[in-house]
XYZ file of C-alpha atoms in Angstrom:
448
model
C 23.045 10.066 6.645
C 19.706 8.971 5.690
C 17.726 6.738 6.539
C 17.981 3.417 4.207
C 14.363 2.011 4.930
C 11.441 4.299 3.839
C 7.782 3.723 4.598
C 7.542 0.948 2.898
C 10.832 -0.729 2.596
C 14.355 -0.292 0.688
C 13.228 1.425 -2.745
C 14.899 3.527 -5.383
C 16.637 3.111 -8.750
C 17.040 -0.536 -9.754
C 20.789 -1.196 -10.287
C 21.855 2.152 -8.941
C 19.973 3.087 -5.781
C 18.770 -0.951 -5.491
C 21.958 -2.941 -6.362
C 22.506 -6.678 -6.267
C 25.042 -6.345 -3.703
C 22.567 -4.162 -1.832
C 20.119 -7.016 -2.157
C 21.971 -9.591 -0.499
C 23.346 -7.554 2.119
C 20.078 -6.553 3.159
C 18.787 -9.987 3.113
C 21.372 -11.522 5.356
C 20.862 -8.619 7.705
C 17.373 -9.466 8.010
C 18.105 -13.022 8.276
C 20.537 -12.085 11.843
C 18.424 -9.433 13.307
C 15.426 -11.865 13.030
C 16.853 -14.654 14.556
C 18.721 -12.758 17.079
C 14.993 -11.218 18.124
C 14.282 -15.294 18.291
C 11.721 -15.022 15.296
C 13.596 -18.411 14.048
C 12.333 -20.120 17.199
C 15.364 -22.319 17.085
C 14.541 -24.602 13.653
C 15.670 -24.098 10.027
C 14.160 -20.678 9.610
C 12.258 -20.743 5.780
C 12.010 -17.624 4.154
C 9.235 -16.606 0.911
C 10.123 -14.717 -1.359
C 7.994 -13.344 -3.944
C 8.444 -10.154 -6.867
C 5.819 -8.448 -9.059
C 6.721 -8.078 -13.300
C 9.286 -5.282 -13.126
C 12.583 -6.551 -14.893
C 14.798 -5.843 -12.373
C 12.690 -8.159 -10.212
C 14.789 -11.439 -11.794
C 17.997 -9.828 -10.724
C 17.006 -8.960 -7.309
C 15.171 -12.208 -6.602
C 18.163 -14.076 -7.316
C 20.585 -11.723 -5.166
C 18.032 -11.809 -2.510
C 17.771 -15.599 -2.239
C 21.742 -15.868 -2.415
C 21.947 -13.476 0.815
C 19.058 -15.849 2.871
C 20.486 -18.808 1.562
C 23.989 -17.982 2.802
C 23.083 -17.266 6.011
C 21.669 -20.453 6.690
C 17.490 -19.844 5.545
C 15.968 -21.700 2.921
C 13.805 -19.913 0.354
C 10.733 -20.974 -1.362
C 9.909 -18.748 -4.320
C 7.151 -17.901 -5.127
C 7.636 -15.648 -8.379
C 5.245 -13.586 -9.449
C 2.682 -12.631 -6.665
C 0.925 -9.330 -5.201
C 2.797 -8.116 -1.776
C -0.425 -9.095 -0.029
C -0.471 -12.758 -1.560
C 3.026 -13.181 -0.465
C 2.205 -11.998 3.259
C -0.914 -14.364 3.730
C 1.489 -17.449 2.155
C 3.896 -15.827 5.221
C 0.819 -15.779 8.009
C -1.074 -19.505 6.608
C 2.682 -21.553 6.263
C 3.928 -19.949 9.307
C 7.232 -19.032 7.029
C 9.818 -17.013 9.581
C 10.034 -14.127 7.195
C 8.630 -12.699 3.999
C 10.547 -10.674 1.131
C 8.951 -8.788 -1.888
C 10.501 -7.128 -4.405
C 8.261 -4.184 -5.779
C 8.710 -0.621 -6.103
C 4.293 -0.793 -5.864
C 3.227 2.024 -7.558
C 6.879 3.669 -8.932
C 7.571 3.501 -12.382
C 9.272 -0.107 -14.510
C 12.993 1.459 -13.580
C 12.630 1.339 -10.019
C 12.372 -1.508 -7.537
C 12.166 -1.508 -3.490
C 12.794 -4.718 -1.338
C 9.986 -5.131 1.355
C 10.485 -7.605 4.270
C 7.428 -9.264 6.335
C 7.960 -10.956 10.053
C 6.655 -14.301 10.576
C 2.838 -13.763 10.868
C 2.663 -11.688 7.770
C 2.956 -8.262 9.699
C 5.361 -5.402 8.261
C 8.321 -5.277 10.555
C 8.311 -1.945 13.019
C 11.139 0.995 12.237
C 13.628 -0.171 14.933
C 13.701 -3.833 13.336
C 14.443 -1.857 10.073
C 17.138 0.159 11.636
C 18.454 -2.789 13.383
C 18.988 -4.047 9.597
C 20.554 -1.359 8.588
C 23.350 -1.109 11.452
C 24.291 -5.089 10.285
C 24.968 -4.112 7.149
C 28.709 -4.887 5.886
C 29.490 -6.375 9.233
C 31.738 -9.525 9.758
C 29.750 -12.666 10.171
C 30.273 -16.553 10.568
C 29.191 -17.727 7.540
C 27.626 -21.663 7.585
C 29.375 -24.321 5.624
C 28.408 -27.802 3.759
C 24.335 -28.677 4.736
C 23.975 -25.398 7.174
C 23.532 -23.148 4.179
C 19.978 -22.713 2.667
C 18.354 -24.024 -0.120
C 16.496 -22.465 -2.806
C 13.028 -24.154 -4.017
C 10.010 -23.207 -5.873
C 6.867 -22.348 -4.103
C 4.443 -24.576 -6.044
C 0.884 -23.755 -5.755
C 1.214 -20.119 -4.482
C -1.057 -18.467 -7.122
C -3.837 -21.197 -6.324
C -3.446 -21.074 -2.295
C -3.819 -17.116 -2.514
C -7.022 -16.703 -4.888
C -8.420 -19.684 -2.828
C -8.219 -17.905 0.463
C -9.304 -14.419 -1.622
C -12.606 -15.586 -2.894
C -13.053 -18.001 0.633
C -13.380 -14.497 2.608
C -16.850 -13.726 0.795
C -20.142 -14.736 1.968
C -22.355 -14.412 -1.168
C -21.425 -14.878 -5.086
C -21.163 -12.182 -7.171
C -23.162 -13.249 -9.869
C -24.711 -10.189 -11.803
C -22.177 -7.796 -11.025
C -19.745 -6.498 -13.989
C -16.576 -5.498 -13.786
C -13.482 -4.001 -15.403
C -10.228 -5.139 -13.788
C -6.669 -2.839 -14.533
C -4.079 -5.069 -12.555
C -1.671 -2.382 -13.779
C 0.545 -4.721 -16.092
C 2.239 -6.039 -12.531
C 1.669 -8.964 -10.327
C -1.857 -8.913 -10.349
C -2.851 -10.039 -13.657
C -3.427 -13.125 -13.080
C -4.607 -13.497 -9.405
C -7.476 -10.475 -9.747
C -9.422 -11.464 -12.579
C -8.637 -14.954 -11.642
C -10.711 -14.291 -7.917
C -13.364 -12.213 -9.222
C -14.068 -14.758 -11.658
C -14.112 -17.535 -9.204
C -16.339 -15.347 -6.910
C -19.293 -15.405 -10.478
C -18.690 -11.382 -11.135
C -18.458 -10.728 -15.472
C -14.972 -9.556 -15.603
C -13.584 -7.519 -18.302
C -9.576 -6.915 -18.267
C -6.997 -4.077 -18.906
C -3.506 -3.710 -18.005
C -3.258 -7.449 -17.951
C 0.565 -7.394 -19.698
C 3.132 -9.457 -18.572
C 6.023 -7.113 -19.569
C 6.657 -5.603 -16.736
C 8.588 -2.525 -18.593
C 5.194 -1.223 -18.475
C 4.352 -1.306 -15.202
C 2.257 1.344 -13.763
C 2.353 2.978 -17.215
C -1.017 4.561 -17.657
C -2.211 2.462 -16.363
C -3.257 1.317 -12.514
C -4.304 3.042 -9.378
C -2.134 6.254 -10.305
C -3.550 6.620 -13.999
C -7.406 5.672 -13.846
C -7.828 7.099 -17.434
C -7.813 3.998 -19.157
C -9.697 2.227 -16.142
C -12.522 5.030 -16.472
C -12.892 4.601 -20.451
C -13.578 0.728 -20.376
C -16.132 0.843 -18.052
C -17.715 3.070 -19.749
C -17.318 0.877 -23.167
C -18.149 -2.420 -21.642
C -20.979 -0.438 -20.224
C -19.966 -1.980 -16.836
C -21.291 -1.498 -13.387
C -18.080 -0.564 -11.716
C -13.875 -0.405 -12.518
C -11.345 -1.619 -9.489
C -7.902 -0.481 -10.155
C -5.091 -2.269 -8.420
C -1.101 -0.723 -8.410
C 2.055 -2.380 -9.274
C 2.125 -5.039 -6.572
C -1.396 -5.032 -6.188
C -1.747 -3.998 -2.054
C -4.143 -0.600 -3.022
C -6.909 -0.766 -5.348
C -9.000 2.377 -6.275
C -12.625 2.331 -8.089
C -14.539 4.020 -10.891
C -18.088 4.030 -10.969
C -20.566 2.882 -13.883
C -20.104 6.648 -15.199
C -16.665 6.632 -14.963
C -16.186 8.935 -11.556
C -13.254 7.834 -9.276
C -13.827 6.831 -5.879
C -11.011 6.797 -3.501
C -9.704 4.949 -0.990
C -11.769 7.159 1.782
C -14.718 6.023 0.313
C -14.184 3.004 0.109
C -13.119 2.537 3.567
C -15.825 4.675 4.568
C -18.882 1.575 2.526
C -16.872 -1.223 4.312
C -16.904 0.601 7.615
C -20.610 1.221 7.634
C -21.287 -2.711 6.068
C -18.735 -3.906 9.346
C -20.618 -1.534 11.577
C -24.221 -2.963 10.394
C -22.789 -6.366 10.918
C -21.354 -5.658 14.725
C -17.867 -6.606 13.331
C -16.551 -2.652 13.855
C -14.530 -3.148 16.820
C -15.287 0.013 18.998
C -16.676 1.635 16.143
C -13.425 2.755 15.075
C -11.694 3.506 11.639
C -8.113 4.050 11.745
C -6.706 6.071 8.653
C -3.918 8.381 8.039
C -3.060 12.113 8.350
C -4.293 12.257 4.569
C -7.060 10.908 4.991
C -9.870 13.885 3.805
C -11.755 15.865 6.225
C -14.813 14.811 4.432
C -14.253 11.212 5.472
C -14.105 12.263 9.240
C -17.106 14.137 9.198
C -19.087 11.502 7.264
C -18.396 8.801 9.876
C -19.291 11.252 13.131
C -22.665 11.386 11.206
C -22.778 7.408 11.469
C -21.287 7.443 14.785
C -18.054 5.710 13.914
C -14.237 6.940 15.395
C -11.747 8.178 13.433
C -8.184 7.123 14.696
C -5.620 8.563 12.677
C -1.721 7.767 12.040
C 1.299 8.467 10.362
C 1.296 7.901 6.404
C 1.834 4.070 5.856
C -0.452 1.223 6.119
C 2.174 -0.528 8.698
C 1.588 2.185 10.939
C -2.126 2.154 10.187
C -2.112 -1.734 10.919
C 0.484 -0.746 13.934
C -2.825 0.932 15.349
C -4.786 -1.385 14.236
C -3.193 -4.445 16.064
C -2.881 -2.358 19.372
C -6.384 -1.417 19.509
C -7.899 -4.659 17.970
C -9.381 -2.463 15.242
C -11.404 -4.215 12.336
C -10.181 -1.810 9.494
C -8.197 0.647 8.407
C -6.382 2.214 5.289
C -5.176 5.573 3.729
C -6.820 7.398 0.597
C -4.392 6.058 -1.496
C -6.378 2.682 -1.699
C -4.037 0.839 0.786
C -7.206 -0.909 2.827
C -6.481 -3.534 5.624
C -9.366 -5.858 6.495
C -8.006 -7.177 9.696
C -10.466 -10.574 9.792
C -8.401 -11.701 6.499
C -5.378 -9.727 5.832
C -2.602 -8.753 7.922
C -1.599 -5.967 4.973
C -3.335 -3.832 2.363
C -4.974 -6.084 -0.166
C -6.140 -4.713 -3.410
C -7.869 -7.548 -4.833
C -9.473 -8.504 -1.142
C -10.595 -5.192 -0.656
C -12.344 -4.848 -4.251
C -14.481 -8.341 -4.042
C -15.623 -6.885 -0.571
C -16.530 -3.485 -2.838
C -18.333 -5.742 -4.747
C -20.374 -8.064 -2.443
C -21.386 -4.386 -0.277
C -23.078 -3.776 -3.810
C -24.500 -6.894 -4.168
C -25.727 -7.176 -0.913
C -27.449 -3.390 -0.448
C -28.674 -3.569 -4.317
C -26.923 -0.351 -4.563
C -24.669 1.230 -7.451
C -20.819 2.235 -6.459
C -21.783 6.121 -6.836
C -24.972 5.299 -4.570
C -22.679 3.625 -1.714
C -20.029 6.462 -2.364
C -21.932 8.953 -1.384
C -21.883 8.628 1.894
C -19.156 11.233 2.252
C -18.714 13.739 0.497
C -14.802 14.712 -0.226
C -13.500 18.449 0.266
C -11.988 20.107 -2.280
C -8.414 19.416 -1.712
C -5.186 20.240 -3.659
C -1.720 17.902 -3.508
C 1.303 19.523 -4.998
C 4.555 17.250 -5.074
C 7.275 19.643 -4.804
C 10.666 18.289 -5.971
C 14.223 19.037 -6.625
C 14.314 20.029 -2.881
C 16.331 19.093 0.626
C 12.961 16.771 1.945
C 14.491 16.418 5.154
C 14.186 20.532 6.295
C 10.587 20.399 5.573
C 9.303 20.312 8.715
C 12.207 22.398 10.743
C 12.620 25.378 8.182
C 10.998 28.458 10.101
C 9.346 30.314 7.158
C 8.491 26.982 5.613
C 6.543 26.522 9.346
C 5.443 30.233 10.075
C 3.739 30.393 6.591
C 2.039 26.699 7.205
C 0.861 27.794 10.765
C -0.766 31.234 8.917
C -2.343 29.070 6.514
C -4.182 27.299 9.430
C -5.142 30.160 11.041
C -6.509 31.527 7.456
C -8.926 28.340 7.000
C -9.885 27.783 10.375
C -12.222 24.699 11.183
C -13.265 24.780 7.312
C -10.263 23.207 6.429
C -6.344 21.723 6.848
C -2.780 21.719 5.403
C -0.924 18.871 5.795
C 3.131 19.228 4.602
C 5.145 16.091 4.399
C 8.182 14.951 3.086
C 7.138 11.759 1.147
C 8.736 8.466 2.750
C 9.285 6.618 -0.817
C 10.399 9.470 -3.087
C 12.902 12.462 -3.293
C 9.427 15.128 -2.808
C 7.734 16.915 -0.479
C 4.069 17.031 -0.296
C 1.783 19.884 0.355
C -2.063 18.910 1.136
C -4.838 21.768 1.638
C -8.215 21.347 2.254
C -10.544 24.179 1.735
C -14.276 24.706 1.367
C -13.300 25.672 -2.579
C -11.153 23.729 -4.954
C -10.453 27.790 -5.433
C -9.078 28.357 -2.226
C -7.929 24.879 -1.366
C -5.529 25.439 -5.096
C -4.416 28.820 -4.286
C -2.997 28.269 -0.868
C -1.293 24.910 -1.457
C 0.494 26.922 -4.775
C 1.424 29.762 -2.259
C 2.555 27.126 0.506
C 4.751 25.158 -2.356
C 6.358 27.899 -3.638
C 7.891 28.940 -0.408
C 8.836 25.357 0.219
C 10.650 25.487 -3.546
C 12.059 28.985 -2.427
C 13.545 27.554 1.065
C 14.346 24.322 0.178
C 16.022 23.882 -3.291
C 18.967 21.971 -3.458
């Protein structure tokens, strides 16, 4: 059977994969295993809740706080918040557990239930599985005063933009900005901070119908990002996802810039600063080649992890590392976050710019990406990918075939029913042709 938790949480098909009943099963499992691991610290454990603007989110919300209050937690919700927001309310009220509901980037039908330890952190994969195993077992359920209650989290919004624009050290006066909060639970909180922090902000994506969520809109569809900066003539574009924990950029002429390069600007500003512990960066597997080679020029360390920013911030927290992040736009700031953090990460874009006097292309350029081709391959058994030996054999000769000059990286995707095939290559040419060759052999082996 497989397993339940994915990289980032529960997530699938809102009212068929992600059930109410699901929902509060899940939550009173987390509530046991938790305090059972003594995360309660014997008190009245509290429990925040938060969702971002996906319909389904009122459902689950309300199953979710049924299963905590049950087993004896109280709830404060918070509503509508970014997953980041909802794990610094976690880490500053020093709540016993978090729980967002957010599918991040996915598409309005589908939802995901995320769950954060006290502190704010992710929880690790054998907290997860200890979860799952609790799930329809027998319990002693409280009675009368023993059972939770279920509050509102007043002030939520306010306490997280506070602590947002209180991480900078300089305004932003001067700077220009378009803001696509993806029509999810940023809309409010990142124009709100930049704002606040005196940068002109112009705003798409700003709906509060969360049926279009992540429709053409956000980190995944920078089209509509890339247009209005180029209308309002504006200095630079920040695109945040669904729940608002990645954020990607456009510069003034409308080219992208990834979450590589911006990890590789706020690596170099930490490093001038002495605040880049061991001059290390930790990133993932897909993290481009270009990144790596751009930091050995500056004399920063590459450390490198699974796909995930919990296992980047795993790394992070075990090595007392500064920063880290995956190319995806998922960027942990460890002095003020304890997750990825869209909005945090793009008003520390922002002040590198206004502090250096530089343009967003100028400070991207620092690296320079290799050509490199994804391909999600679907409608195929994910979990043979890596054991099938002609899916393997015909990776390996693809290493051998690009040598030093590039990688393939084949994964099955840990939040949806694909596998992913990754080459890097000194030619978009090359880099295309292999990962086509590599994906149809995984479609070949693999289909279901």
């Amino acid at each position: 059977m497989a397993r339940l938790f994915g990289t980032d949480g529960v997530r699938g098909r809102a009212n068929d994969d992600i059930t109410a009943e699901l929902a509060v099963e899940l939550s009173v499992g987390a509530a046991h295993v938790l305090g059972t691991l003594g995360a309660f610290g014997g008190t009245r454990p509290r429990a925040i809740l938060a969702r971002d603007t996906r319909p389904s989110g009122d459902f689950l919300s309300a199953a979710v706080s049924a299963g905590l209050a049950s087993a004896g937690v109280d709830v404060l919700d918070a509503g509508i918040l970014p997953t980041p927001g909802l794990a610094h309310l976690v880490q500053a009220s020093g709540a016993d557990l978090g729980v967002m509901i957010s599918a991040s980037h996915n598409p309005a039908p589908d939802n995901g239930i995320k769950f954060f330890a006290r502190g704010g952190t992710k929880l690790p994969d054998e907290v997860e599985d200890a979860i799952e195993a609790r799930l329809g077992e027998q319990w002693e359920r409280p009675q009368g005063t023993d059972v939770g209650t279920i509050t509102p989290y007043e002030g939520a919004i306010e306490q997280y933009v506070t602590h947002l624009v209180g991480t900078l050290d300089i305004s932003l006066e001067g700077i220009s900005v378009v803001v696509d909060c993806a029509n999810g639970a940023a809309a409010i909180t990142g124009p709100e901070a930049l704002r606040r922090a005196g940068a002109t902000v112009h705003v798409i994506g700003d709906r509060s119908d969360g049926g279009l969520i992540n429709d053409g809109v956000g980190s995944t569809h920078l089209e509509a990002l890339q247009a209005a900066v180029r209308e309002h003539g504006a200095d630079i574009g920040v695109a945040f996802d669904g729940d608002a924990d990645r954020c990607l950029a456009v510069d003034a002429g409308g080219h992208e810039i990834d979450g590589d390069q911006i990890m590789a600007i706020l690596a170099l500003d930490l490093k001038e600063r002495g605040k880049l512990h061991e001059d290390t960066l930790v990133v993932t597997v897909m993290s481009n080649l270009g990144l790596k080679l751009a930091m050995r020029d500056h004399g920063i360390i590459l450390g490198q992890t699974a796909v995930g920013d919990r296992y980047v911030l795993e790394e992070m927290t075990l090595g007392g590392f500064s920063i880290g992040g995956e190319q995806s736009g998922h960027v942990i700031i460890a002095e003020h976050a304890t997750t990825g953090d869209g909005e945090l990460t793009a008003l520390h874009l922002l002040q590198r710019m206004v502090q250096t006097g530089r343009t967003a292309r100028d400070l991207a350029s620092v690296m320079t990406r290799m050509p490199q081709a994804l391909i999600n391959v679907r409608g195929v058994d994910k979990a043979r990918a890596t054991i099938d030996h002609e899916v393997r054999t015909a990776v390996e000769a693809a290493e051998r075939e690009l040598g030093e000059s590039g990688r393939v990286l084949l994964r099955p995707s840990g939040t949806e029913p694909v596998v992913r095939v990754m080459v890097e290559a000194p030619t978009d040419e090359e880099a295309t042709a292999i990962a086509e060759r590599l994906a149809g052999i995984v479609r070949e082996r693999l289909a279901l």
